[in-house]
Tab-separated table of N, CA and C in Angstrom:
chain	number	residue	atom	x	y	z
A	1	MET	N	105.789	92.609	80.112
A	1	MET	CA	104.356	92.645	80.116
A	1	MET	C	103.812	91.492	80.773
A	2	THR	N	102.855	91.594	81.644
A	2	THR	CA	102.145	90.506	82.392
A	2	THR	C	101.211	89.690	81.501
A	3	SER	N	101.287	88.363	81.509
A	3	SER	CA	100.429	87.639	80.765
A	3	SER	C	99.126	87.288	81.589
A	4	ILE	N	98.172	86.781	80.793
A	4	ILE	CA	96.860	86.540	81.392
A	4	ILE	C	96.970	85.359	82.494
A	5	LYS	N	97.636	84.369	82.206
A	5	LYS	CA	97.816	83.149	83.009
A	5	LYS	C	98.196	83.503	84.352
A	6	PRO	N	99.385	84.252	84.636
A	6	PRO	CA	99.692	84.563	86.027
A	6	PRO	C	98.665	85.350	86.687
A	7	ILE	N	98.026	86.218	86.024
A	7	ILE	CA	96.920	87.047	86.605
A	7	ILE	C	95.734	86.187	87.157
A	8	ALA	N	95.402	85.212	86.323
A	8	ALA	CA	94.341	84.358	86.683
A	8	ALA	C	94.768	83.439	87.861
A	9	THR	N	96.067	82.993	87.855
A	9	THR	CA	96.581	82.262	88.924
A	9	THR	C	96.533	83.058	90.225
A	10	ASP	N	97.029	84.263	90.191
A	10	ASP	CA	96.994	85.123	91.348
A	10	ASP	C	95.657	85.363	91.861
A	11	ILE	N	94.668	85.438	91.002
A	11	ILE	CA	93.248	85.678	91.401
A	11	ILE	C	92.755	84.412	92.301
A	12	LEU	N	93.078	83.264	91.627
A	12	LEU	CA	92.702	82.007	92.324
A	12	LEU	C	93.430	81.858	93.652
A	13	ARG	N	94.714	82.226	93.649
A	13	ARG	CA	95.519	82.094	94.954
A	13	ARG	C	94.882	83.005	95.957
A	14	ALA	N	94.445	84.156	95.724
A	14	ALA	CA	93.891	85.159	96.528
A	14	ALA	C	92.509	84.488	97.108
A	15	ALA	N	91.649	83.996	96.153
A	15	ALA	CA	90.458	83.436	96.496
A	15	ALA	C	90.689	82.276	97.572
A	16	ALA	N	91.770	81.517	97.463
A	16	ALA	CA	92.092	80.479	98.438
A	16	ALA	C	92.959	80.772	99.534
A	17	LEU	N	93.153	82.074	99.766
A	17	LEU	CA	94.201	82.572	100.721
A	17	LEU	C	93.838	82.302	102.185
A	18	LEU	N	92.543	82.303	102.557
A	18	LEU	CA	92.104	82.052	103.901
A	18	LEU	C	92.537	80.665	104.337
A	19	PRO	N	92.022	79.639	103.668
A	19	PRO	CA	92.363	78.283	104.153
A	19	PRO	C	93.835	78.020	104.127
A	20	VAL	N	94.557	78.486	103.121
A	20	VAL	CA	95.905	78.355	102.893
A	20	VAL	C	96.699	79.049	104.067
A	21	SER	N	96.290	80.228	104.533
A	21	SER	CA	96.950	80.947	105.583
A	21	SER	C	96.691	80.217	106.851
A	22	VAL	N	95.485	79.684	107.124
A	22	VAL	CA	95.242	78.892	108.306
A	22	VAL	C	96.208	77.697	108.367
A	23	ALA	N	96.407	76.995	107.251
A	23	ALA	CA	97.292	75.892	107.229
A	23	ALA	C	98.719	76.458	107.465
A	24	ARG	N	99.076	77.532	106.898
A	24	ARG	CA	100.434	78.237	107.166
A	24	ARG	C	100.637	78.293	108.667
A	25	SER	N	99.594	78.801	109.347
A	25	SER	CA	99.779	79.076	110.788
A	25	SER	C	100.021	77.746	111.556
A	26	GLY	N	99.263	76.785	111.088
A	26	GLY	CA	99.467	75.466	111.773
A	26	GLY	C	100.833	74.847	111.582
A	27	THR	N	101.345	75.065	110.403
A	27	THR	CA	102.648	74.663	110.010
A	27	THR	C	103.752	75.416	110.866
A	28	ALA	N	103.460	76.701	110.926
A	28	ALA	CA	104.402	77.583	111.654
A	28	ALA	C	104.542	77.182	113.111
A	29	LEU	N	103.286	76.864	113.746
A	29	LEU	CA	103.245	76.526	115.075
A	29	LEU	C	103.851	75.152	115.491
A	30	LYS	N	103.947	74.186	114.461
A	30	LYS	CA	104.470	72.856	114.731
A	30	LYS	C	105.925	72.965	114.853
A	31	GLY	N	106.632	73.555	114.043
A	31	GLY	CA	108.119	73.616	114.007
A	31	GLY	C	108.724	74.617	115.032
A	32	HIS	N	109.933	74.325	115.414
A	32	HIS	CA	110.703	75.277	116.261
A	32	HIS	C	111.831	75.766	115.510
A	33	THR	N	111.458	76.471	114.410
A	33	THR	CA	112.521	77.044	113.558
A	33	THR	C	112.867	78.539	114.009
A	34	PRO	N	114.013	78.989	113.614
A	34	PRO	CA	114.418	80.289	114.028
A	34	PRO	C	113.446	81.411	113.500
A	35	HIS	N	112.820	81.032	112.382
A	35	HIS	CA	111.921	81.990	111.711
A	35	HIS	C	110.441	81.768	111.962
A	36	ARG	N	110.203	81.192	113.163
A	36	ARG	CA	108.822	80.822	113.458
A	36	ARG	C	107.864	82.051	113.614
A	37	LEU	N	108.373	83.095	114.321
A	37	LEU	CA	107.605	84.301	114.431
A	37	LEU	C	107.352	84.982	113.118
A	38	ARG	N	108.271	84.987	112.258
A	38	ARG	CA	108.132	85.554	110.929
A	38	ARG	C	107.092	84.875	110.109
A	39	ARG	N	107.062	83.508	110.260
A	39	ARG	CA	106.139	82.607	109.428
A	39	ARG	C	104.726	82.846	110.152
A	40	LEU	N	104.729	83.011	111.400
A	40	LEU	CA	103.374	83.333	112.136
A	40	LEU	C	102.865	84.659	111.713
A	41	LEU	N	103.686	85.739	111.540
A	41	LEU	CA	103.292	87.003	111.079
A	41	LEU	C	102.757	86.946	109.740
A	42	HIS	N	103.494	86.245	108.830
A	42	HIS	CA	103.026	86.030	107.401
A	42	HIS	C	101.662	85.303	107.384
A	43	ALA	N	101.511	84.285	108.230
A	43	ALA	CA	100.221	83.601	108.260
A	43	ALA	C	99.097	84.420	108.722
A	44	GLY	N	99.404	85.269	109.875
A	44	GLY	CA	98.352	86.214	110.343
A	44	GLY	C	97.982	87.290	109.301
A	45	THR	N	98.889	87.828	108.613
A	45	THR	CA	98.506	88.823	107.526
A	45	THR	C	97.749	88.140	106.473
A	46	GLY	N	98.092	86.861	106.225
A	46	GLY	CA	97.452	86.116	105.205
A	46	GLY	C	95.995	85.738	105.629
A	47	ILE	N	95.769	85.512	106.905
A	47	ILE	CA	94.436	85.263	107.322
A	47	ILE	C	93.612	86.465	107.212
A	48	LEU	N	94.162	87.713	107.503
A	48	LEU	CA	93.413	88.957	107.411
A	48	LEU	C	93.135	89.140	105.895
A	49	LEU	N	94.070	89.076	105.037
A	49	LEU	CA	93.924	89.251	103.642
A	49	LEU	C	92.905	88.170	103.026
A	50	GLY	N	93.013	86.970	103.540
A	50	GLY	CA	92.193	85.898	103.066
A	50	GLY	C	90.746	86.111	103.466
A	51	ALA	N	90.488	86.664	104.648
A	51	ALA	CA	89.126	87.052	105.066
A	51	ALA	C	88.604	88.130	104.063
A	52	VAL	N	89.434	89.023	103.760
A	52	VAL	CA	88.920	90.122	102.738
A	52	VAL	C	88.575	89.488	101.451
A	53	ALA	N	89.480	88.558	101.002
A	53	ALA	CA	89.251	87.908	99.670
A	53	ALA	C	88.035	87.077	99.732
A	54	PHE	N	87.753	86.510	100.907
A	54	PHE	CA	86.499	85.711	101.058
A	54	PHE	C	85.239	86.577	100.900
A	55	VAL	N	85.354	87.629	101.514
A	55	VAL	CA	84.094	88.674	101.379
A	55	VAL	C	84.099	89.113	99.907
A	56	LEU	N	85.250	89.439	99.356
A	56	LEU	CA	85.248	89.862	97.966
A	56	LEU	C	84.694	88.834	96.968
A	57	VAL	N	84.999	87.618	97.288
A	57	VAL	CA	84.613	86.503	96.284
A	57	VAL	C	83.136	86.352	96.488
A	58	GLY	N	82.594	86.456	97.655
A	58	GLY	CA	81.087	86.466	97.844
A	58	GLY	C	80.367	87.600	97.150
A	59	MET	N	81.084	88.810	97.255
A	59	MET	CA	80.373	89.894	96.507
A	59	MET	C	80.499	89.758	94.990
A	60	GLU	N	81.575	89.154	94.478
A	60	GLU	CA	81.738	88.965	92.982
A	60	GLU	C	80.677	87.956	92.611
A	61	LEU	N	80.357	87.017	93.294
A	61	LEU	CA	79.366	86.004	93.042
A	61	LEU	C	77.981	86.578	93.033
A	62	LEU	N	77.742	87.437	93.979
A	62	LEU	CA	76.389	88.244	94.018
A	62	LEU	C	76.278	89.097	92.831
A	63	VAL	N	77.345	89.853	92.482
A	63	VAL	CA	77.272	90.804	91.395
A	63	VAL	C	77.000	89.985	90.070
A	64	ILE	N	77.710	88.863	89.949
A	64	ILE	CA	77.513	88.065	88.701
A	64	ILE	C	76.196	87.492	88.659
A	65	ALA	N	75.595	87.086	89.750
A	65	ALA	CA	74.153	86.512	89.880
A	65	ALA	C	73.132	87.676	89.522
A	66	ARG	N	73.363	88.853	90.010
A	66	ARG	CA	72.505	89.987	89.886
A	66	ARG	C	72.705	90.640	88.603
A	67	GLY	N	73.842	90.363	87.841
A	67	GLY	CA	74.212	91.083	86.693
A	67	GLY	C	74.090	90.142	85.358
A	68	ALA	N	74.958	89.252	85.233
A	68	ALA	CA	74.856	88.258	84.073
A	68	ALA	C	73.593	87.343	84.066
A	69	PHE	N	73.272	86.971	85.232
A	69	PHE	CA	72.067	86.098	85.367
A	69	PHE	C	70.808	86.816	85.975
A	70	TYR	N	70.711	88.071	85.778
A	70	TYR	CA	69.647	88.804	86.246
A	70	TYR	C	68.315	88.292	85.906
A	71	GLY	N	68.000	87.814	84.772
A	71	GLY	CA	66.770	87.414	84.399
A	71	GLY	C	66.316	86.200	85.032
A	72	PHE	N	67.264	85.275	85.494
A	72	PHE	CA	66.943	84.109	86.249
A	72	PHE	C	66.709	84.330	87.702
A	73	VAL	N	67.329	85.427	88.298
A	73	VAL	CA	67.173	85.619	89.762
A	73	VAL	C	66.037	86.563	90.221
A	74	ASP	N	65.607	87.412	89.055
A	74	ASP	CA	64.500	88.452	89.421
A	74	ASP	C	63.367	88.071	88.310
A	75	GLN	N	62.253	87.737	88.863
A	75	GLN	CA	61.150	87.189	87.994
A	75	GLN	C	60.230	88.404	87.654
A	76	GLY	N	60.589	89.598	88.072
A	76	GLY	CA	59.775	90.725	87.559
A	76	GLY	C	58.665	91.104	88.688
A	77	PRO	N	57.915	92.078	88.376
A	77	PRO	CA	57.900	92.944	87.172
A	77	PRO	C	58.996	93.826	87.107
A	78	TYR	N	59.285	94.379	85.909
A	78	TYR	CA	60.566	95.135	85.652
A	78	TYR	C	60.229	96.661	85.453
A	79	ASP	N	59.004	97.052	85.854
A	79	ASP	CA	58.577	98.403	85.658
A	79	ASP	C	59.560	99.464	86.275
A	80	HIS	N	60.038	99.127	87.351
A	80	HIS	CA	60.883	100.027	88.158
A	80	HIS	C	62.349	99.588	88.201
A	81	SER	N	62.736	98.619	87.416
A	81	SER	CA	64.170	98.097	87.289
A	81	SER	C	64.950	98.988	86.324
A	82	TRP	N	66.219	98.927	86.607
A	82	TRP	CA	67.117	99.692	85.638
A	82	TRP	C	66.997	99.067	84.325
A	83	GLY	N	66.701	99.791	83.300
A	83	GLY	CA	66.581	99.281	81.881
A	83	GLY	C	65.135	98.707	81.663
A	84	GLY	N	64.167	98.664	82.681
A	84	GLY	CA	62.913	98.233	82.474
A	84	GLY	C	62.106	99.122	81.514
A	85	PRO	N	61.028	98.769	81.012
A	85	PRO	CA	60.102	97.811	81.674
A	85	PRO	C	60.133	96.474	81.161
A	86	THR	N	61.056	96.152	80.276
A	86	THR	CA	61.053	94.751	79.656
A	86	THR	C	62.217	93.979	80.299
A	87	LEU	N	62.118	92.717	80.176
A	87	LEU	CA	63.058	91.831	80.857
A	87	LEU	C	64.381	91.936	80.028
A	88	ALA	N	64.313	92.104	78.730
A	88	ALA	CA	65.471	92.113	77.967
A	88	ALA	C	66.330	93.605	78.339
A	89	GLY	N	65.576	94.551	78.438
A	89	GLY	CA	66.136	95.836	78.743
A	89	GLY	C	66.824	95.788	80.173
A	90	ALA	N	66.119	95.352	81.151
A	90	ALA	CA	66.594	95.203	82.440
A	90	ALA	C	67.725	94.354	82.643
A	91	TRP	N	67.734	93.125	81.916
A	91	TRP	CA	68.834	92.269	81.889
A	91	TRP	C	70.074	92.847	81.386
A	92	LEU	N	69.956	93.590	80.186
A	92	LEU	CA	71.087	94.187	79.528
A	92	LEU	C	71.721	95.240	80.306
A	93	VAL	N	70.844	96.103	80.966
A	93	VAL	CA	71.586	97.207	81.840
A	93	VAL	C	72.101	96.528	83.081
A	94	HIS	N	71.567	95.551	83.684
A	94	HIS	CA	72.154	94.987	84.804
A	94	HIS	C	73.495	94.333	84.459
A	95	PHE	N	73.471	93.615	83.326
A	95	PHE	CA	74.804	92.982	82.848
A	95	PHE	C	75.835	94.007	82.574
A	96	LEU	N	75.505	95.185	81.911
A	96	LEU	CA	76.557	96.083	81.559
A	96	LEU	C	77.017	96.857	82.735
A	97	ALA	N	76.062	97.027	83.787
A	97	ALA	CA	76.555	97.584	85.046
A	97	ALA	C	77.400	96.766	85.881
A	98	SER	N	77.192	95.457	85.760
A	98	SER	CA	78.041	94.486	86.535
A	98	SER	C	79.473	94.336	86.018
A	99	LEU	N	79.722	94.722	84.747
A	99	LEU	CA	81.040	94.416	84.175
A	99	LEU	C	82.146	95.231	84.888
A	100	PRO	N	82.076	96.538	85.047
A	100	PRO	CA	83.088	97.156	85.780
A	100	PRO	C	83.240	96.774	87.329
A	101	VAL	N	82.211	96.461	87.836
A	101	VAL	CA	82.221	95.933	89.270
A	101	VAL	C	82.972	94.667	89.388
A	102	VAL	N	82.694	93.695	88.529
A	102	VAL	CA	83.456	92.414	88.439
A	102	VAL	C	84.882	92.707	88.094
A	103	ALA	N	85.215	93.555	87.187
A	103	ALA	CA	86.550	93.893	86.778
A	103	ALA	C	87.277	94.447	88.039
A	104	GLY	N	86.686	95.369	88.743
A	104	GLY	CA	87.363	95.973	89.911
A	104	GLY	C	87.592	94.923	91.063
A	105	GLY	N	86.626	94.037	91.178
A	105	GLY	CA	86.790	93.006	92.226
A	105	GLY	C	87.933	91.973	91.858
A	106	LEU	N	88.017	91.672	90.540
A	106	LEU	CA	89.091	90.847	90.185
A	106	LEU	C	90.427	91.538	90.338
A	107	GLY	N	90.504	92.841	90.109
A	107	GLY	CA	91.647	93.699	90.335
A	107	GLY	C	92.088	93.601	91.803
A	108	LEU	N	91.043	93.816	92.662
A	108	LEU	CA	91.371	93.761	94.086
A	108	LEU	C	91.832	92.382	94.542
A	109	LEU	N	91.325	91.353	94.028
A	109	LEU	CA	91.830	90.004	94.294
A	109	LEU	C	93.348	89.736	93.803
A	110	TRP	N	93.643	90.332	92.733
A	110	TRP	CA	95.042	90.387	92.162
A	110	TRP	C	95.968	91.147	93.087
A	111	PHE	N	95.481	92.307	93.634
A	111	PHE	CA	96.172	93.034	94.479
A	111	PHE	C	96.434	92.381	95.836
A	112	ILE	N	95.437	91.602	96.201
A	112	ILE	CA	95.478	90.997	97.576
A	112	ILE	C	96.671	89.788	97.404
A	113	ALA	N	96.634	89.059	96.211
A	113	ALA	CA	97.720	88.128	95.995
A	113	ALA	C	99.109	88.732	96.059
A	114	ASP	N	99.193	89.961	95.361
A	114	ASP	CA	100.440	90.706	95.401
A	114	ASP	C	101.007	91.081	96.829
A	115	LEU	N	99.905	91.603	97.549
A	115	LEU	CA	100.336	91.991	98.908
A	115	LEU	C	100.792	90.764	99.761
A	116	ASP	N	100.106	89.577	99.474
A	116	ASP	CA	100.599	88.445	100.231
A	116	ASP	C	101.851	88.004	99.919
A	117	ASP	N	102.278	88.090	98.549
A	117	ASP	CA	103.594	87.792	98.127
A	117	ASP	C	104.602	88.683	98.687
A	118	ARG	N	104.327	89.968	98.762
A	118	ARG	CA	105.253	90.983	99.349
A	118	ARG	C	105.430	90.767	100.790
A	119	LEU	N	104.376	90.462	101.547
A	119	LEU	CA	104.453	90.285	102.940
A	119	LEU	C	105.255	88.921	103.256
A	120	GLY	N	105.038	87.924	102.404
A	120	GLY	CA	105.805	86.738	102.569
A	120	GLY	C	107.224	86.997	102.354
A	121	ALA	N	107.596	87.793	101.321
A	121	ALA	CA	109.074	88.032	101.014
A	121	ALA	C	109.593	88.842	102.223
A	122	ARG	N	108.803	89.760	102.808
A	122	ARG	CA	109.341	90.565	103.859
A	122	ARG	C	109.460	89.664	105.171
A	123	PHE	N	108.338	88.992	105.593
A	123	PHE	CA	108.394	88.229	106.869
A	123	PHE	C	109.217	87.043	106.773
A	124	VAL	N	109.104	86.187	105.749
A	124	VAL	CA	109.638	84.907	105.754
A	124	VAL	C	111.196	84.921	105.207
A	125	ARG	N	111.319	85.657	104.214
A	125	ARG	CA	112.682	85.717	103.570
A	125	ARG	C	113.524	86.870	104.084
A	126	GLY	N	112.841	87.872	104.688
A	126	GLY	CA	113.527	89.007	105.155
A	126	GLY	C	113.950	90.021	104.180
A	127	GLU	N	113.356	89.921	102.925
A	127	GLU	CA	113.517	90.953	101.930
A	127	GLU	C	112.945	92.266	102.187
A	128	ARG	N	113.545	93.280	101.484
A	128	ARG	CA	112.934	94.702	101.661
A	128	ARG	C	111.915	94.850	100.547
A	129	THR	N	110.629	94.923	100.895
A	129	THR	CA	109.586	95.061	99.958
A	129	THR	C	108.754	96.365	99.913
A	130	GLY	N	109.368	97.352	100.677
A	130	GLY	CA	108.718	98.609	100.765
A	130	GLY	C	107.793	98.695	102.099
A	131	ALA	N	107.844	99.828	102.616
A	131	ALA	CA	107.138	100.025	103.910
A	131	ALA	C	105.589	100.115	103.706
A	132	TRP	N	105.039	100.148	102.561
A	132	TRP	CA	103.680	100.321	102.246
A	132	TRP	C	102.827	99.077	102.415
A	133	ALA	N	103.438	97.895	102.189
A	133	ALA	CA	102.740	96.597	102.140
A	133	ALA	C	101.932	96.229	103.412
A	134	LEU	N	102.562	96.442	104.570
A	134	LEU	CA	101.834	96.116	105.767
A	134	LEU	C	100.655	97.065	106.054
A	135	PRO	N	101.009	98.387	106.051
A	135	PRO	CA	99.890	99.329	106.314
A	135	PRO	C	98.748	99.122	105.199
A	136	ALA	N	99.024	98.825	103.943
A	136	ALA	CA	97.979	98.658	102.946
A	136	ALA	C	97.208	97.393	103.307
A	137	ALA	N	97.714	96.340	103.804
A	137	ALA	CA	97.084	95.161	104.159
A	137	ALA	C	96.174	95.459	105.280
A	138	LEU	N	96.671	96.251	106.359
A	138	LEU	CA	95.867	96.466	107.489
A	138	LEU	C	94.712	97.535	107.061
A	139	LEU	N	94.989	98.408	106.259
A	139	LEU	CA	93.925	99.298	105.885
A	139	LEU	C	92.936	98.599	105.019
A	140	LEU	N	93.204	97.641	104.106
A	140	LEU	CA	92.371	96.963	103.350
A	140	LEU	C	91.485	96.066	104.260
A	141	SER	N	92.000	95.514	105.222
A	141	SER	CA	91.330	94.732	106.177
A	141	SER	C	90.319	95.445	106.991
A	142	ALA	N	90.709	96.704	107.419
A	142	ALA	CA	89.807	97.504	108.196
A	142	ALA	C	88.729	97.957	107.249
A	143	GLY	N	89.051	98.298	106.061
A	143	GLY	CA	87.910	98.676	105.129
A	143	GLY	C	86.927	97.560	104.938
A	144	ALA	N	87.376	96.364	104.876
A	144	ALA	CA	86.564	95.266	104.626
A	144	ALA	C	85.582	95.027	105.886
A	145	VAL	N	86.197	95.125	107.082
A	145	VAL	CA	85.403	95.112	108.299
A	145	VAL	C	84.255	96.171	108.339
A	146	GLY	N	84.650	97.476	107.911
A	146	GLY	CA	83.666	98.426	107.801
A	146	GLY	C	82.588	98.051	106.820
A	147	PHE	N	83.008	97.593	105.555
A	147	PHE	CA	81.994	97.208	104.628
A	147	PHE	C	81.047	96.127	105.140
A	148	VAL	N	81.592	95.106	105.785
A	148	VAL	CA	80.693	93.923	106.338
A	148	VAL	C	79.747	94.561	107.417
A	149	ILE	N	80.218	95.457	108.285
A	149	ILE	CA	79.393	95.990	109.330
A	149	ILE	C	78.312	96.834	108.614
A	150	ALA	N	78.627	97.684	107.647
A	150	ALA	CA	77.548	98.478	106.856
A	150	ALA	C	76.608	97.555	106.191
A	151	TRP	N	77.154	96.506	105.582
A	151	TRP	CA	76.244	95.558	104.843
A	151	TRP	C	75.223	94.869	105.808
A	152	ILE	N	75.711	94.474	106.987
A	152	ILE	CA	74.678	93.863	107.954
A	152	ILE	C	73.743	94.888	108.426
A	153	HIS	N	74.136	96.103	108.594
A	153	HIS	CA	73.165	97.129	109.155
A	153	HIS	C	72.117	97.474	108.107
A	154	GLN	N	72.339	97.360	106.910
A	154	GLN	CA	71.348	97.671	105.884
A	154	GLN	C	70.434	96.494	105.553
A	155	LEU	N	70.641	95.407	106.074
A	155	LEU	CA	69.787	94.228	105.820
A	155	LEU	C	68.453	94.295	106.526
């Protein structure tokens, strides 16, 4: 059974994956090791997954602000808000609606950390990790690009 501490550590690792992967690429470019290309591939997939995690962390912060802290960010009136017409009702409904969204986002960050571990094992150490890891990382990255484009268009 997985304990809470490694899950939290994985989530934090995923949140920091973009700068860590940029540093990985710099380190891979410096040396002339026989595994230079493999390290660059791992850094490249880490940059993609780190960008996805960056967007996801931003969305998590937005959901927390608009859920748990709803009463502080929206000053009313609450007549047409979910749970309105009172501040207490609107705040409660927004908080409860944010819980599964936050949980799903944390689960995705955990999955991103696992993907990065699997791709590192595959590219850097040459281990067999299953053929699904690289397509999953690319599909997740493409989905994040589509999400950001849709988000920008709705502004």
